[in-house]
Amino acid sequence: MQGKQFFDNHGRPIEYVRLAVTDRCNLRCFYCMPEEGIRYLPKKELLTYEEMLRLVGIMAGFGVKKVRLTGGEPFVRKDLMYFIKKLNEIPGIEGIHITTNGVLTLPHIEEFKAAGIKSVNLSLDTLDRERFHSITRRDELPAVMDTFHALLERGIETKINAVVMDGQNTDDIVPLAMLAKAHKVDVRFIEEMPFNGEGSHYPVLVWTHAKIHQELVRAFPSLSRRVDEAASTSATYSIDGFKGSVGIIAAFTRSFCGTCNRIRMTAQGTLKTCLYDDGVLDLRALLRNGANDAEVSAALLKAFGQRAKDGFEAEARRAKGHAVSESMSTIGG
Ligand code: SAM
């Protein structure tokens, strides 16, 4: 199977899997989950590392080359670095990437390069300690900033992900963008989505990609669009005199689905072929009912062959009355 490339029913290659290694998180970001948290799954309902390794191995046979670990907070799961090293040994996997909130990350950074970690997306919505506390409901900004600086010192490719929230952190857009002046980082601003455990915060999204762009142009008139990689979710911009770049991710507007090469696996082993679907295949049940690799492959290929063409179609196909409202922590953002 090695070396094959699988294309979905819309001609898009499937090259990239985002793996939620846990649904647990040590922050309580209000745009992601309610203050009391979400009902976490009992451990036996999570995929084991062995199950994840087996599934990624099968997917590598279809041309999946890139793995992103997310969650929940990946570093909350025990023995994560052991798992990463094993993932990196799978033939065909060219790089491991991590999305983290940076709170528990620092002690592991020294091992990142040897473990095969190619880049880190660090979630950071504000540089103001009080605002960080009120958004995440935890006072952890200093730990996140220590992680940020350590990543750069170690020469690890780093992107900042900031969700833009009306009435919360729009004053942070410019200070966050300024991080890319002093440092070689890509600071990406993300439209808020209704994946928060309770449903949409706004009747209409105020801070759309267009409004974020306007704000950046106002502050940085030299903003100019770069050419992005084909499957990029981000529109990337240069600014004169900046070492890094800034980007805008139209996550709610969904303008990048045409080139989507990504699939997701939730912590309980549900396959999602779009962020906005409600799960298209129960991989955990397949594995635990004794399916062999050929049977798992056949089920995966069938799901890849029925992908929604975009996030709107995926959302429309969800079970009736099942609007988008689950926490991003259960999906793997
Ligand atoms: N715990 C890790 C972290 O914070 O990076 C990984 C999981 S977190 C769910 C992944 C990303 O999803 C974070 O950058 C977070 O800001 C983003 N996210 C969570 N809820 C979101 C929402 N409702 N809209 C947009 N982005 C969201």
XYZ file of N, CA, C and O in Angstrom, residues 83-181:
396
model
N 4.674 8.489 22.578
C 3.770 8.276 21.445
C 4.300 8.984 20.184
O 4.296 8.421 19.079
N 4.781 10.209 20.352
C 5.268 10.981 19.199
C 6.447 10.260 18.538
O 6.523 10.151 17.311
N 7.340 9.756 19.366
C 8.517 9.055 18.799
C 8.070 7.841 18.004
O 8.595 7.557 16.932
N 7.066 7.129 18.484
C 6.548 5.947 17.770
C 5.874 6.373 16.458
O 6.039 5.725 15.431
N 5.115 7.459 16.523
C 4.444 7.949 15.303
C 5.460 8.274 14.221
O 5.274 7.981 13.039
N 6.538 8.887 14.676
C 7.578 9.332 13.747
C 8.277 8.152 13.057
O 8.911 8.330 12.032
N 8.125 6.963 13.641
C 8.761 5.780 13.022
C 7.886 5.165 11.930
O 8.309 4.262 11.223
N 6.655 5.634 11.785
C 5.757 5.013 10.792
C 6.222 5.379 9.391
O 6.365 6.563 9.066
N 6.474 4.397 8.536
C 6.929 4.697 7.176
C 5.908 5.583 6.452
O 4.705 5.338 6.539
N 6.386 6.610 5.792
C 5.498 7.498 5.037
C 5.146 8.770 5.797
O 4.779 9.775 5.198
N 5.257 8.738 7.129
C 4.943 9.957 7.902
C 6.178 10.859 7.875
O 7.247 10.499 8.339
N 5.978 12.063 7.298
C 7.129 12.948 7.076
C 7.311 13.968 8.179
O 8.340 14.632 8.240
N 6.309 14.119 9.006
C 6.488 15.108 10.071
C 5.319 15.116 11.020
O 4.176 14.864 10.634
N 5.649 15.409 12.280
C 4.628 15.525 13.313
C 4.546 17.011 13.673
O 5.576 17.684 13.800
N 3.342 17.478 13.828
C 3.104 18.877 14.181
C 2.192 18.873 15.412
O 1.425 17.942 15.594
N 2.301 19.922 16.209
C 1.493 19.946 17.444
C 0.772 21.271 17.587
O 1.352 22.327 17.282
N -0.463 21.209 18.022
C -1.169 22.416 18.438
C -1.307 22.340 19.953
O -1.831 21.356 20.480
N -0.810 23.352 20.639
C -0.781 23.307 22.113
C -1.093 24.680 22.693
O -0.842 25.703 22.056
N -1.592 24.667 23.921
C -1.793 25.953 24.595
C -0.523 26.421 25.305
O -0.482 27.513 25.854
N 0.501 25.580 25.339
C 1.807 26.001 25.830
C 1.982 25.961 27.338
O 3.068 26.265 27.840
N 0.958 25.563 28.082
C 1.066 25.641 29.551
C 1.992 24.555 30.104
O 2.792 24.810 30.999
N 1.893 23.345 29.558
C 2.691 22.222 30.078
C 3.799 21.810 29.110
O 4.408 20.749 29.257
N 4.047 22.629 28.106
C 4.882 22.237 26.966
C 6.380 22.376 27.228
O 7.192 21.571 26.736
N 6.735 23.414 27.996
C 8.144 23.806 28.138
C 9.110 22.648 28.444
O 10.138 22.525 27.764
N 8.829 21.780 29.428
C 9.823 20.762 29.784
C 10.145 19.782 28.647
O 11.148 19.074 28.711
N 9.301 19.740 27.617
C 9.495 18.745 26.549
C 10.191 19.300 25.312
O 10.565 18.553 24.406
N 10.356 20.626 25.251
C 10.806 21.257 24.005
C 12.181 20.756 23.563
O 12.434 20.575 22.368
N 13.027 20.492 24.545
C 14.374 20.040 24.208
C 14.359 18.764 23.360
O 15.227 18.540 22.533
N 13.344 17.941 23.569
C 13.255 16.662 22.845
C 12.556 16.784 21.490
O 12.486 15.809 20.741
N 11.966 17.927 21.196
C 11.068 18.033 20.041
C 11.727 17.613 18.727
O 11.178 16.827 17.973
N 12.904 18.188 18.450
C 13.504 17.937 17.135
C 13.814 16.458 16.962
O 13.485 15.862 15.929
N 14.415 15.863 17.996
C 14.788 14.447 17.893
C 13.544 13.567 17.757
O 13.591 12.501 17.137
N 12.431 14.025 18.304
C 11.203 13.214 18.250
C 10.482 13.350 16.909
O 9.499 12.657 16.659
N 10.950 14.270 16.058
C 10.332 14.414 14.732
C 9.301 15.525 14.661
O 8.557 15.625 13.685
N 9.249 16.375 15.689
C 8.275 17.476 15.666
C 8.800 18.585 14.756
O 9.871 19.138 14.980
N 8.026 18.877 13.726
C 8.488 19.828 12.705
C 8.008 21.249 12.989
O 8.649 22.207 12.562
N 6.857 21.376 13.629
C 6.394 22.734 13.912
C 5.364 22.708 15.030
O 4.769 21.665 15.320
N 5.190 23.881 15.623
C 4.250 24.004 16.739
C 3.308 25.174 16.467
O 3.751 26.254 16.076
N 2.018 24.941 16.642
C 1.043 26.029 16.651
C 0.705 26.305 18.110
O 0.215 25.421 18.816
N 1.008 27.506 18.528
C 0.788 27.883 19.919
C -0.452 28.776 19.975
O -0.511 29.805 19.296
N -1.411 28.382 20.788
C -2.646 29.162 20.881
C -2.438 30.292 21.884
O -2.051 30.041 23.024
N -2.682 31.505 21.450
C -2.439 32.675 22.303
C -3.333 33.807 21.801
O -3.127 34.308 20.695
N -4.325 34.181 22.618
C -5.329 35.132 22.153
C -5.094 36.549 22.634
O -5.794 37.472 22.217
N -4.166 36.719 23.564
C -3.904 38.057 24.110
C -2.528 38.061 24.778
O -2.051 37.017 25.227
N -1.930 39.257 24.870
C -0.658 39.391 25.590
C -0.880 40.052 26.951
O 0.077 40.341 27.666
N -2.133 40.285 27.265
C -2.468 40.944 28.526
C -2.858 39.878 29.558
O -3.765 39.076 29.316
N -2.158 39.873 30.679
C -2.334 38.777 31.652
C -3.765 38.673 32.189
O -4.325 37.584 32.293
N -4.348 39.845 32.506
C -5.725 39.790 33.046
C -6.712 39.286 32.015
O -7.623 38.507 32.302
N -6.510 39.758 30.777
C -7.438 39.330 29.717
C -7.250 37.831 29.423
O -8.217 37.112 29.193
N -6.011 37.393 29.473
C -5.740 35.963 29.278
C -6.512 35.159 30.325
O -7.164 34.160 30.016
N -6.438 35.650 31.575
C -7.124 34.962 32.679
C -8.626 34.934 32.434
O -9.294 33.920 32.625
N -9.157 36.056 31.966
C -10.621 36.077 31.803
C -11.049 35.237 30.589
O -12.098 34.596 30.638
N -10.242 35.179 29.556
C -10.623 34.357 28.382
C -10.469 32.864 28.687
O -11.343 32.057 28.373
N -9.343 32.500 29.313
C -9.038 31.065 29.497
C -9.482 30.548 30.857
O -9.444 29.353 31.105
N -9.891 31.478 31.743
C -10.279 31.178 33.132
C -9.131 30.554 33.932
O -9.348 29.819 34.893
N -7.914 30.798 33.477
C -6.726 30.335 34.197
C -5.640 31.404 34.032
O -5.515 32.002 32.954
N -4.795 31.557 35.077
C -3.766 32.607 35.061
C -2.446 32.017 34.563
O -1.507 31.862 35.327
N -2.380 31.687 33.293
C -1.218 30.932 32.808
C -0.404 31.656 31.727
O 0.424 31.035 31.076
N -0.649 32.963 31.529
C 0.093 33.637 30.454
C 1.615 33.512 30.604
O 2.302 33.239 29.615
N 2.186 33.687 31.826
C 3.656 33.592 31.905
C 4.185 32.248 31.406
O 5.211 32.201 30.701
N 3.501 31.153 31.721
C 3.963 29.827 31.269
C 3.922 29.739 29.743
O 4.832 29.185 29.103
N 2.880 30.303 29.151
C 2.749 30.241 27.685
C 3.865 31.060 27.034
O 4.481 30.623 26.044
N 4.164 32.220 27.602
C 5.221 33.066 27.019
C 6.590 32.394 27.166
O 7.439 32.496 26.277
N 6.809 31.692 28.276
C 8.080 30.956 28.421
C 8.203 29.907 27.317
O 9.268 29.721 26.728
N 7.100 29.233 27.045
C 7.104 28.232 25.970
C 7.404 28.898 24.627
O 8.221 28.413 23.839
N 6.748 30.020 24.372
C 6.949 30.742 23.107
C 8.437 31.054 22.898
O 9.016 30.734 21.852
N 9.064 31.638 23.915
C 10.468 32.030 23.752
C 11.376 30.800 23.625
O 12.326 30.804 22.835
N 11.064 29.749 24.373
C 11.897 28.540 24.291
C 11.791 27.892 22.902
O 12.781 27.392 22.362
N 10.611 27.919 22.329
C 10.441 27.345 20.976
C 11.324 28.094 19.978
O 12.009 27.495 19.149
N 11.300 29.425 20.086
C 12.093 30.222 19.146
C 13.585 30.008 19.383
O 14.364 29.874 18.434
N 13.977 29.959 20.659
C 15.402 29.740 20.967
C 15.897 28.417 20.402
O 17.036 28.297 19.976
N 15.037 27.417 20.405
C 15.408 26.086 19.898
C 15.277 25.989 18.381
O 15.478 24.917 17.797
N 14.851 27.062 17.749
C 14.747 27.079 16.285
C 13.602 26.213 15.767
O 13.679 25.659 14.663
N 12.529 26.110 16.544
C 11.376 25.305 16.102
C 10.363 26.217 15.413
O 9.982 27.257 15.959
N 9.960 25.823 14.204
C 8.999 26.641 13.456
C 7.742 26.815 14.307
O 7.159 25.837 14.780
N 7.347 28.067 14.510
C 6.242 28.350 15.431
C 5.222 29.275 14.786
O 5.577 30.260 14.140
N 3.961 28.918 14.970
C 2.878 29.803 14.550
C 2.040 30.111 15.781
O 1.876 29.256 16.650
N 1.539 31.324 15.828
C 0.618 31.695 16.909
C -0.791 31.637 16.333
O -1.027 32.162 15.239
N -1.710 31.013 17.044
C -3.122 31.003 16.652
C -3.908 31.847 17.634
O -3.928 31.535 18.829
N -4.556 32.883 17.139
C -5.367 33.733 18.013
C -6.796 33.770 17.485
O -7.019 34.140 16.328
N -7.741 33.386 18.311
C -9.151 33.478 17.927
C -9.588 34.923 18.186
O -9.310 35.470 19.251
N -10.245 35.534 17.204
C -10.674 36.930 17.375
C -12.123 36.945 17.858
O -13.014 36.419 17.186
N -12.327 37.551 19.035
C -13.653 37.504 19.668
C -14.173 38.902 19.909
O -13.516 39.696 20.597
N -15.339 39.158 19.371
C -15.939 40.480 19.498
C -16.083 40.858 20.976
O -16.550 40.055 21.783
N -15.628 42.063 21.305
C -15.779 42.551 22.684
C -14.808 41.933 23.668
O -14.915 42.165 24.870
N -13.878 41.110 23.210
C -12.960 40.434 24.133
C -11.505 40.796 23.875
O -10.825 41.290 24.751
N -11.041 40.519 22.661
C -9.599 40.678 22.434
C -9.271 41.384 21.119
O -8.175 41.215 20.600
N -10.214 42.178 20.603
C -9.912 42.825 19.324
C -8.825 43.897 19.499
O -8.116 44.209 18.554
N -8.650 44.403 20.731
C -7.542 45.340 20.980
C -6.194 44.624 20.949
O -5.144 45.265 20.998
N -6.217 43.310 20.934
C -4.975 42.543 20.929
C -4.475 42.242 19.512
O -3.382 41.706 19.354
N -5.292 42.545 18.504
C -4.890 42.168 17.145
C -3.533 42.801 16.811
O -2.613 42.111 16.360
N -3.419 44.103 17.068
C -2.173 44.781 16.693
C -0.991 44.321 17.560
O 0.052 43.922 17.027
N -1.136 44.307 18.912
C 0.003 43.808 19.714
C 0.424 42.381 19.353
O 1.617 42.074 19.317
N -0.547 41.514 19.073
C -0.177 40.138 18.694
C 0.557 40.134 17.355
O 1.573 39.457 17.185
N 0.054 40.923 16.406
C 0.720 40.994 15.088
C 2.151 41.490 15.250
O 3.063 41.048 14.535
N 2.358 42.394 16.219
C 3.705 42.950 16.434
C 4.718 41.884 16.868
O 5.932 42.089 16.736
N 4.237 40.746 17.372
C 5.171 39.653 17.697
C 5.943 39.230 16.454
O 7.088 38.797 16.528
N 5.285 39.380 15.302
C 5.928 38.976 14.041
C 6.922 40.025 13.548
O 7.666 39.786 12.596
N 6.930 41.182 14.183
C 7.953 42.177 13.823
C 9.286 41.754 14.432
O 10.316 41.695 13.760
